[in-house]
Coordinates of C-alpha atoms in Angstrom, one line a residue:
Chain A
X27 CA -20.9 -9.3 -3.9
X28 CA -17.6 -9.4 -1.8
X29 CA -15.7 -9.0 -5.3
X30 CA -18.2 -6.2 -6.0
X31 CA -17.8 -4.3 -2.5
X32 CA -14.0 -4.1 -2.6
X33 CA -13.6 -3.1 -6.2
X34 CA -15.8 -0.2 -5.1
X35 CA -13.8 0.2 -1.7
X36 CA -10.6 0.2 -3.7
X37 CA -12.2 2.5 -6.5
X38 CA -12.8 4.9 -3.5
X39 CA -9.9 4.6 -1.7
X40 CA -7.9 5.9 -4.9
X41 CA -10.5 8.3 -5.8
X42 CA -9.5 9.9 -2.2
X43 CA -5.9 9.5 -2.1
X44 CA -5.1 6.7 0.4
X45 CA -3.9 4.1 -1.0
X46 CA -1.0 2.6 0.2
X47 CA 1.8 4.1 -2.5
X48 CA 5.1 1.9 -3.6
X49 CA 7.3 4.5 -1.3
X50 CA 5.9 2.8 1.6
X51 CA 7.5 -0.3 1.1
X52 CA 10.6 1.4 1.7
X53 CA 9.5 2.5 5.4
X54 CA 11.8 1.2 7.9
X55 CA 9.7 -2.0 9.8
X56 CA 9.5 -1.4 13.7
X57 CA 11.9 -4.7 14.0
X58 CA 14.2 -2.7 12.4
X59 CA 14.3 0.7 14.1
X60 CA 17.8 1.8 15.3
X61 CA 18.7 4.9 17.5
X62 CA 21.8 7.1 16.0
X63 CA 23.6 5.6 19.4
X64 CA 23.8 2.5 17.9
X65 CA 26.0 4.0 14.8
X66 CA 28.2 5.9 17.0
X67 CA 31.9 4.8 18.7
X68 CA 32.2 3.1 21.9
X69 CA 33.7 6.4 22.7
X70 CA 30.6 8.6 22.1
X71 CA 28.3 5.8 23.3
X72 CA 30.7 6.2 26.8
X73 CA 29.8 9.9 26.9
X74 CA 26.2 9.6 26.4
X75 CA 26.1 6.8 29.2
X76 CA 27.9 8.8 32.4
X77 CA 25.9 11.5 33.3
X78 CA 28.9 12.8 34.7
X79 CA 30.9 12.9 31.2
X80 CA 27.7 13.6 28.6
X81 CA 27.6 17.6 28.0
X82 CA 23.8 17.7 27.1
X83 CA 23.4 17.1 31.6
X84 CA 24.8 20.6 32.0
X85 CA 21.4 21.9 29.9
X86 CA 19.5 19.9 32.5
X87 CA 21.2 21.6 35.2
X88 CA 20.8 24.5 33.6
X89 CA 17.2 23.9 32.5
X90 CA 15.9 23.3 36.0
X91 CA 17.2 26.6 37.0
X92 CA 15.0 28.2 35.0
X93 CA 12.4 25.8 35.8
X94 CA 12.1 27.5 39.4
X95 CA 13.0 31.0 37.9
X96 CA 10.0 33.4 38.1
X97 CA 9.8 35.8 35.3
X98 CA 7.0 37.8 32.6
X99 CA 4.3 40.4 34.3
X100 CA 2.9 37.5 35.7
X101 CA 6.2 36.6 37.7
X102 CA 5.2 33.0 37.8
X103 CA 8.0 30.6 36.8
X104 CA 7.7 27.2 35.2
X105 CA 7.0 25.0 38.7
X106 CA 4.3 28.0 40.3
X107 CA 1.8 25.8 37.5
X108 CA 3.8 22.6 37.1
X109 CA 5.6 22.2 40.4
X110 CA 8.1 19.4 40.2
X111 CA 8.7 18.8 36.8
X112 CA 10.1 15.2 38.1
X113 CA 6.7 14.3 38.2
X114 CA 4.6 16.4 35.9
X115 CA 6.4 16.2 33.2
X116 CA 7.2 12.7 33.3
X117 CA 6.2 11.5 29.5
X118 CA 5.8 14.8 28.1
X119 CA 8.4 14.5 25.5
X120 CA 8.0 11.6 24.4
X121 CA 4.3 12.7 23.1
X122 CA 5.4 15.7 21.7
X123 CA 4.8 17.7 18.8
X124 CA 1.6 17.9 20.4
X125 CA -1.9 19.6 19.4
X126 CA -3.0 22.8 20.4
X127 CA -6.5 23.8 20.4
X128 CA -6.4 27.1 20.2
X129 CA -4.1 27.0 17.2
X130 CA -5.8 24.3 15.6
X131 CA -2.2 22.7 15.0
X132 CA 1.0 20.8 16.2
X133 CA 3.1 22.6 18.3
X134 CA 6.5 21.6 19.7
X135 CA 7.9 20.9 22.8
X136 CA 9.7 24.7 22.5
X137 CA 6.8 25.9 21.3
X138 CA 4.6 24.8 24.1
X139 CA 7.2 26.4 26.4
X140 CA 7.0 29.8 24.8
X141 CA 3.0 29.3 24.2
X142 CA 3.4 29.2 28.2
X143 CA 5.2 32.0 28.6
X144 CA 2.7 34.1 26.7
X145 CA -0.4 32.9 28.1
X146 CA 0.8 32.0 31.6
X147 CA 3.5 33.9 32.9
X148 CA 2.9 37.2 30.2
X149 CA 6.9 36.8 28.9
X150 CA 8.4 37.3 25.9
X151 CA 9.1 33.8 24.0
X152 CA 12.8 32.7 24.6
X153 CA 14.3 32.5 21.1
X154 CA 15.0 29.5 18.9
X155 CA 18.3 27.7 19.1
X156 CA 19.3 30.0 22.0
X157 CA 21.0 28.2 25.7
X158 CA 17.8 29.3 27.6
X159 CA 14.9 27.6 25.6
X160 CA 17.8 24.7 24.7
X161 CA 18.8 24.6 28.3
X162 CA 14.7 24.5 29.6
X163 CA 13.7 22.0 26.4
X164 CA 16.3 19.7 27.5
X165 CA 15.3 19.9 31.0
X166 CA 11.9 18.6 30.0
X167 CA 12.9 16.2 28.0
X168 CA 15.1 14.6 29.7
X169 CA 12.2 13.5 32.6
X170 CA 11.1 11.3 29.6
X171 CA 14.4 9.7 29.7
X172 CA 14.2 5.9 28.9
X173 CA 10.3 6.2 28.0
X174 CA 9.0 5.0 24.6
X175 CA 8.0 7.7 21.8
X176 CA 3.8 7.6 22.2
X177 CA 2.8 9.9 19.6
X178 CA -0.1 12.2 20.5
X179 CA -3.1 10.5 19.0
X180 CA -5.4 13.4 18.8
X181 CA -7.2 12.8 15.3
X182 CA -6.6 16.3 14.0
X183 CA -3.6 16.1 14.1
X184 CA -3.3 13.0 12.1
X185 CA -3.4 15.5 8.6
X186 CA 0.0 17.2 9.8
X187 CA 1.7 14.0 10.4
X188 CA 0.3 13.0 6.6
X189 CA 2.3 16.7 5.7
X190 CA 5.5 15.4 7.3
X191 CA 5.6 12.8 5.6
X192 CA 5.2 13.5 2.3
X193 CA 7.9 16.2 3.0
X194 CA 10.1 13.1 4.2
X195 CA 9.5 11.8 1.0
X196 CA 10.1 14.6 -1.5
X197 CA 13.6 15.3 -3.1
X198 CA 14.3 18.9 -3.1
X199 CA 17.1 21.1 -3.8
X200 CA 19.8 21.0 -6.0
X201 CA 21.4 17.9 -5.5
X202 CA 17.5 16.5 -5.9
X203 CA 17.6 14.5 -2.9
X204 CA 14.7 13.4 -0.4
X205 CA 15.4 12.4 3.2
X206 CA 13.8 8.9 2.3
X207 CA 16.5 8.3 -0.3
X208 CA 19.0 8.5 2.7
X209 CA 17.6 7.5 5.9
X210 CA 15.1 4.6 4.7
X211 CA 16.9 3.3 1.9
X212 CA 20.4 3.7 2.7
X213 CA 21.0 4.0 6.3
X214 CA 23.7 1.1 6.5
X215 CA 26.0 3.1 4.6
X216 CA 28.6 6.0 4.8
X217 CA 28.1 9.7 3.5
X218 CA 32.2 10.8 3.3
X219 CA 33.1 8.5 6.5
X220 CA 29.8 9.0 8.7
X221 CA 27.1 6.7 9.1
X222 CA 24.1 8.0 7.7
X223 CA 21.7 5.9 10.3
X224 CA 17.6 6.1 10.1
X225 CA 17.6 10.0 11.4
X226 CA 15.2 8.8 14.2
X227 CA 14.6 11.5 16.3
X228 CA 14.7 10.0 19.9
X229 CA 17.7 11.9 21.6
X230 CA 16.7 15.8 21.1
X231 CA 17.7 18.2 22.1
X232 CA 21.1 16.6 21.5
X233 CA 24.6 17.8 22.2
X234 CA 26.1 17.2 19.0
X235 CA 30.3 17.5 19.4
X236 CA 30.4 18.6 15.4
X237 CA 28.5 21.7 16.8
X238 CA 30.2 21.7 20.0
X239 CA 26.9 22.6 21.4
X240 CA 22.7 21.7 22.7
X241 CA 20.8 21.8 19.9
X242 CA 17.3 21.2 18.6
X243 CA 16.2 18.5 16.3
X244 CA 15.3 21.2 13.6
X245 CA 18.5 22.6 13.4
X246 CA 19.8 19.2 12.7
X247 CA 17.0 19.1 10.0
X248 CA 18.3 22.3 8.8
X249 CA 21.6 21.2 8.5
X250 CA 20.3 18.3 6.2
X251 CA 18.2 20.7 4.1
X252 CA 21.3 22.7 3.7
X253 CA 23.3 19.6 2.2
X254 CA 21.1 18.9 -0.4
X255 CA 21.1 22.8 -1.4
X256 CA 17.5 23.6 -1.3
X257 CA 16.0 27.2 0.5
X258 CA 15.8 26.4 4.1
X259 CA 12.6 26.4 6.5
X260 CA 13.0 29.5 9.3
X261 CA 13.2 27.6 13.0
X262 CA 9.2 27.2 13.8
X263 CA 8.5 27.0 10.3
X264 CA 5.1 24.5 9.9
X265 CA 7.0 22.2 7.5
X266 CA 9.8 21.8 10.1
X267 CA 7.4 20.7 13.1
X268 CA 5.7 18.3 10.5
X269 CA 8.3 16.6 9.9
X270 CA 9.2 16.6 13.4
X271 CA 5.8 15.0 13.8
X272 CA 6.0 12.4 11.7
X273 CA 9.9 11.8 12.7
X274 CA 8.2 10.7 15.9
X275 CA 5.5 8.6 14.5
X276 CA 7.9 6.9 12.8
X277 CA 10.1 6.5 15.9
X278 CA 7.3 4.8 17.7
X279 CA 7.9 2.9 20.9
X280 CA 11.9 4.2 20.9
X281 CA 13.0 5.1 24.4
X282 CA 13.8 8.6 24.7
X283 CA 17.5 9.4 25.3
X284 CA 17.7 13.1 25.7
X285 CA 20.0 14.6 26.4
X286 CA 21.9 12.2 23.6
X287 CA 25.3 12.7 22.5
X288 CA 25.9 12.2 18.7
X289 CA 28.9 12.7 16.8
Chain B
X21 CA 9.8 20.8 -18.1
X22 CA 9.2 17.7 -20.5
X23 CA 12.3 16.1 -21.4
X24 CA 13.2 16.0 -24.2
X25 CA 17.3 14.9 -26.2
X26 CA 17.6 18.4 -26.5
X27 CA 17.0 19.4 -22.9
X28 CA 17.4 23.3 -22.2
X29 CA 18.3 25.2 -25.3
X30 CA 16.3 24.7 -28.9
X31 CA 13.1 26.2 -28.5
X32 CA 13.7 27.1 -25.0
X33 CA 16.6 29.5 -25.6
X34 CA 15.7 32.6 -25.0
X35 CA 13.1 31.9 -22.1
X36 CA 16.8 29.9 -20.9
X37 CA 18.8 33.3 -21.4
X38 CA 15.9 34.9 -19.2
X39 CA 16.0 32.8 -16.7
X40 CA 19.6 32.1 -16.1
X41 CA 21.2 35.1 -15.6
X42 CA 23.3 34.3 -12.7
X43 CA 24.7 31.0 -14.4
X44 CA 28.2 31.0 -13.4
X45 CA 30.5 32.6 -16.0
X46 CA 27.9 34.0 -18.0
X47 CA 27.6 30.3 -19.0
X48 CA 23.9 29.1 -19.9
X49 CA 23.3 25.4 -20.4
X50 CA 24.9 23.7 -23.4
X51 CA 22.4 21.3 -25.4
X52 CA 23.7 17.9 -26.1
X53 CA 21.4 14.5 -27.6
X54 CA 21.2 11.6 -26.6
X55 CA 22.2 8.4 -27.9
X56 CA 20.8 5.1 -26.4
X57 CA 22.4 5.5 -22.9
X58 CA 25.3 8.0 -24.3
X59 CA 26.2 11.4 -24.9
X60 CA 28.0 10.7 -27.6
X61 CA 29.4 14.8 -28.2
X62 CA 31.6 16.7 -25.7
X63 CA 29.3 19.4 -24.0
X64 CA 32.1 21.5 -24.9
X65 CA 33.4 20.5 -27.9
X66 CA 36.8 20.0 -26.8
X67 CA 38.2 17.3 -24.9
X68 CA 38.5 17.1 -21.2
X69 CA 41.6 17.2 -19.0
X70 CA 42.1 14.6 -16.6
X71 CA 44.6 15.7 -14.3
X72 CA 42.1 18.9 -13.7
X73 CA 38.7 16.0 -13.9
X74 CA 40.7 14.4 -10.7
X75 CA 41.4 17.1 -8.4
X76 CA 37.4 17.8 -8.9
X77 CA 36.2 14.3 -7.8
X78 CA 38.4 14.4 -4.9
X79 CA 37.0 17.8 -4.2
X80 CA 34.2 17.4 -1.3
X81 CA 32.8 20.6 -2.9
X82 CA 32.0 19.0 -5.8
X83 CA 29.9 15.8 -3.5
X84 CA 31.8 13.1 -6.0
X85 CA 33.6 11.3 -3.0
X86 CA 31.1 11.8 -0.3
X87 CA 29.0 8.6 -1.6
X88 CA 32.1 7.3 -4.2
X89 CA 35.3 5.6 -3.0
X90 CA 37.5 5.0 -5.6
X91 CA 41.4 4.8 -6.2
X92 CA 42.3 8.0 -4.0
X93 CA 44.7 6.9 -1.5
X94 CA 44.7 10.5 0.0
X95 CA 41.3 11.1 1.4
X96 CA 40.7 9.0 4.2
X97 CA 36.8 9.9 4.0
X98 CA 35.1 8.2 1.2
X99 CA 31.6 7.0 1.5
X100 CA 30.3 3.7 0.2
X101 CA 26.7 4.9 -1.3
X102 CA 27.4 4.5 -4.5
X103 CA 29.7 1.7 -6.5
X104 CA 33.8 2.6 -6.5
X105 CA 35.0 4.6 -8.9
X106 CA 38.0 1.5 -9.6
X107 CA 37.4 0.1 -13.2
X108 CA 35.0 2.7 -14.2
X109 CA 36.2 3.6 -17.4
X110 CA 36.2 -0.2 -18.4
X111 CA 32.7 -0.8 -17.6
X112 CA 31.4 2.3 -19.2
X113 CA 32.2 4.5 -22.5
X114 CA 33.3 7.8 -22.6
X115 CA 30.0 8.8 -23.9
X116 CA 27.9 6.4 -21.1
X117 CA 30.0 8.1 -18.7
X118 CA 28.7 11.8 -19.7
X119 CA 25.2 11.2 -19.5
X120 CA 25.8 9.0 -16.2
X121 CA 27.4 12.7 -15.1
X122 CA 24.8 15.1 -16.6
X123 CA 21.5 13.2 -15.7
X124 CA 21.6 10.0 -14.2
X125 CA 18.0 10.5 -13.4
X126 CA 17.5 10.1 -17.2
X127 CA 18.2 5.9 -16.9
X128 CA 16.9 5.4 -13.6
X129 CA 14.4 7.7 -11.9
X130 CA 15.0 6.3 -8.6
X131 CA 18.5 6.8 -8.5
X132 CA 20.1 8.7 -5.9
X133 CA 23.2 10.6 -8.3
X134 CA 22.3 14.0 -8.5
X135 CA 21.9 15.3 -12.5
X136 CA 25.0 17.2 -12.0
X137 CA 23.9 19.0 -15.6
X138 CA 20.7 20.3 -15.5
X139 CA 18.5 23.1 -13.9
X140 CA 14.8 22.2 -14.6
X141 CA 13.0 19.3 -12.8
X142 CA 13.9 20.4 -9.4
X143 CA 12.4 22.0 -6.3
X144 CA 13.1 24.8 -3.9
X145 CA 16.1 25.1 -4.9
X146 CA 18.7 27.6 -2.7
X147 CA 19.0 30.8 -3.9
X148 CA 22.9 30.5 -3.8
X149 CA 22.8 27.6 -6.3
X150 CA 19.3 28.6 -8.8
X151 CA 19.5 28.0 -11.6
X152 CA 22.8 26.7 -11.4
X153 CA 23.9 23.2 -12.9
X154 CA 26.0 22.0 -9.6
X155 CA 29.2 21.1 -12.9
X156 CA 29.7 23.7 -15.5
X157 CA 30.3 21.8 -18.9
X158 CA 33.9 21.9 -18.8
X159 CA 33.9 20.5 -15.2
X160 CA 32.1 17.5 -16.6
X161 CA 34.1 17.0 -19.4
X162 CA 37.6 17.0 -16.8
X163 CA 35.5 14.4 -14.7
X164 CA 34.5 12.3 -18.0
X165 CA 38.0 12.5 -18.8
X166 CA 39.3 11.4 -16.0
X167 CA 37.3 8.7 -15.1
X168 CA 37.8 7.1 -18.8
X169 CA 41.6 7.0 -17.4
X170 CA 40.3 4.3 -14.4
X171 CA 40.9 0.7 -15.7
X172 CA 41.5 -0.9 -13.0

């Protein structure tokens, strides 16, 4: 009967989908988890590791300035809901994308700031890749500095994280390539010179030096999507904060680093 | 599209023609057969030139050295992806070397060379580069020549 119950089970299973495909085997194991600090000099590591020298601490300055800014109709700012965000927004990062009821779907950690703005303080959203929303993302983020990534377990979302990844695992563009093919398979080895490490996405909003600049983790997957040639997502796009998503549930239990430096 | 040893043209030509427009030079996709792991025939029918084949692989436009090292003392930034490029045109023919070139995908599905000869198969690609091999035929043929030159 045993025999009997799990051919059926298994029958099922396929019948709906979920069965465990050959591409997983290629999944990076938790042992094996590496943050892109690990690839980088002793040099860039330096930077990251004095506040006083990493670049990305001038965001957080910056950030929590606009933190205690008041602004919209409703000239509330950030800390008239939150207070300190020291406290309040201790782990906040590390959970994001997170699920939003109203939209029925992930949102961002820069999305959640503008989804504020619009419902709490009646403000315009700050745009994407712009210093303010990089400067007050950062700020955020960094009070989850040193915490481990806790994906937000809300069962609905679980669907979107399913969308990232098979996005993770589809080659696209001209040069036919899918981020798997890179950054599970061959993440030991060099693209031109630079490491190509797991793309885990534990440090964001990073100050990259090659952009000489804050920036988000989908502009870094932008940049990606550009080298293998294929029609870019807009910043926002759905696809973009899947992957995100499931960037994060793959980065499980990682400590947060933001605001890391990366080469 | 189903693949077939005549991949584009044939009984796709004019539907090709249609789609293609913007194919650099005018140029739409020359057929070529297969032959056990070979392209036997130049794409072009003419012989390649390998003094022009190596200024394209050590090109970073044309992606060649960004996962091959090989024998290029000059460029400090190789990447180690794929096997060197030293020897190359001992272990394989001229002919092994061309389809290696225009569709690796061909012998190995899960390989990660990009078919640096072919336009269907593929998904979203950018507008700059639809419908666009990323090597015109002569380009391959240069590279093909050139790398038949590495015994070493």
């Amino acid at each position: 009967m045993k025999v009997v119950a799990a051919i059926v089970l298994s029958s099922l299973l396929i019948a709906a989908g979920i069965v465990l495909r050959p591409l997983i085997a290629t999944e990076i194991p938790a042992s094996e988890r590496r943050s892109g600090y690990t690839f980088m000099s002793p040099d860039t590591k330096a930077m990251q590791d004095d506040d006083t020298t990493n670049p990305g601490m001038l965001g957080v300055i910056e950030g929590e300035a606009l933190w205690n800014r008041k602004g919209g109709s409703a000239d509330k700012s950030c800390a008239d809901c939150h207070h300190d965000a020291k406290v309040s927004m201790k782990g906040v990062a590390a959970r994001y994308p997170s699920y939003d009821k109203v939209l029925g779907g992930p949102v961002n950690l820069e999305q959640r700031i503008n989804l504020c703005r619009a419902r709490h303080q009646q403000a315009d959203p700050l745009p994407y890749e712009k210093h303010d929303l990089l400067a007050l993302t950062t700020y955020v983020a960094e009070q989850s500095r040193g915490m481990p990534i806790t994906p937000d377990p809300t069962p609905e979302l679980q669907p979107f994280v399913a969308k990232g990844r098979d996005l993770f695992m589809h080659r696209q563009g001209q040069l036919n390539l899918a981020c798997t093919n890179c950054h599970d398979d061959n993440w030991d080895k060099h693209l031109a010179s630079s490491a190509v490490t797991q793309g885990m996405p534990n440090g964001y909003p990073i100050y990259r030096l090659d952009w000489q600049s804050l920036g988000s983790l989908q502009r870094r997957l932008r940049n990606c999507i550009t080298g293998v040639r294929a029609q870019n997502y807009d910043y926002g796009a759905p696809e973009l904060v899947e992957l995100e998503l499931y960037l994060m549930s793959r980065a499980r239990g990682m400590p947060l680093e933001t605001p890391a430096v990366r080469p | 599209m189903a693949r077939s040893a005549i991949p584009v043209v044939g009984g796709c030509f004019a539907l090709a023609l249609l789609a293609l427009p913007r194919l650099a030079g005018g140029e739409e996709l020359k057929s070529y057969s297969v032959t056990g792991d070979a392209i036997v025939e130049s794409l072009t029918g003419e012989a390649g030139d390998a003094a022009r084949g190596r200024k394209l692989v050590v090109d970073r436009a044309n992606t060649c050295i960004l996962c091959h090292s090989g024998p290029f003392p000059e460029d400090k930034f190789q990447g180690d992806l794929a096997p060197n490029l030293s020897g190359v045109g001992n272990r394989w023919s001229v002919g092994q070397l061309r389809l290696r070139l225009v569709d690796a995908s061909r012998l190995n599905p899960g390989t990660i060379m990009p078919s640096y000869y072919r336009v269907d198969g593929l998904d979203r690609v950018a507008k700059a580069w639809s419908g666009k091999p990323i090597l015109s035929a002569r380009q391959i043929e240069d590279i093909v020549a050139y790398l038949a030159t590495l015994r070493d």
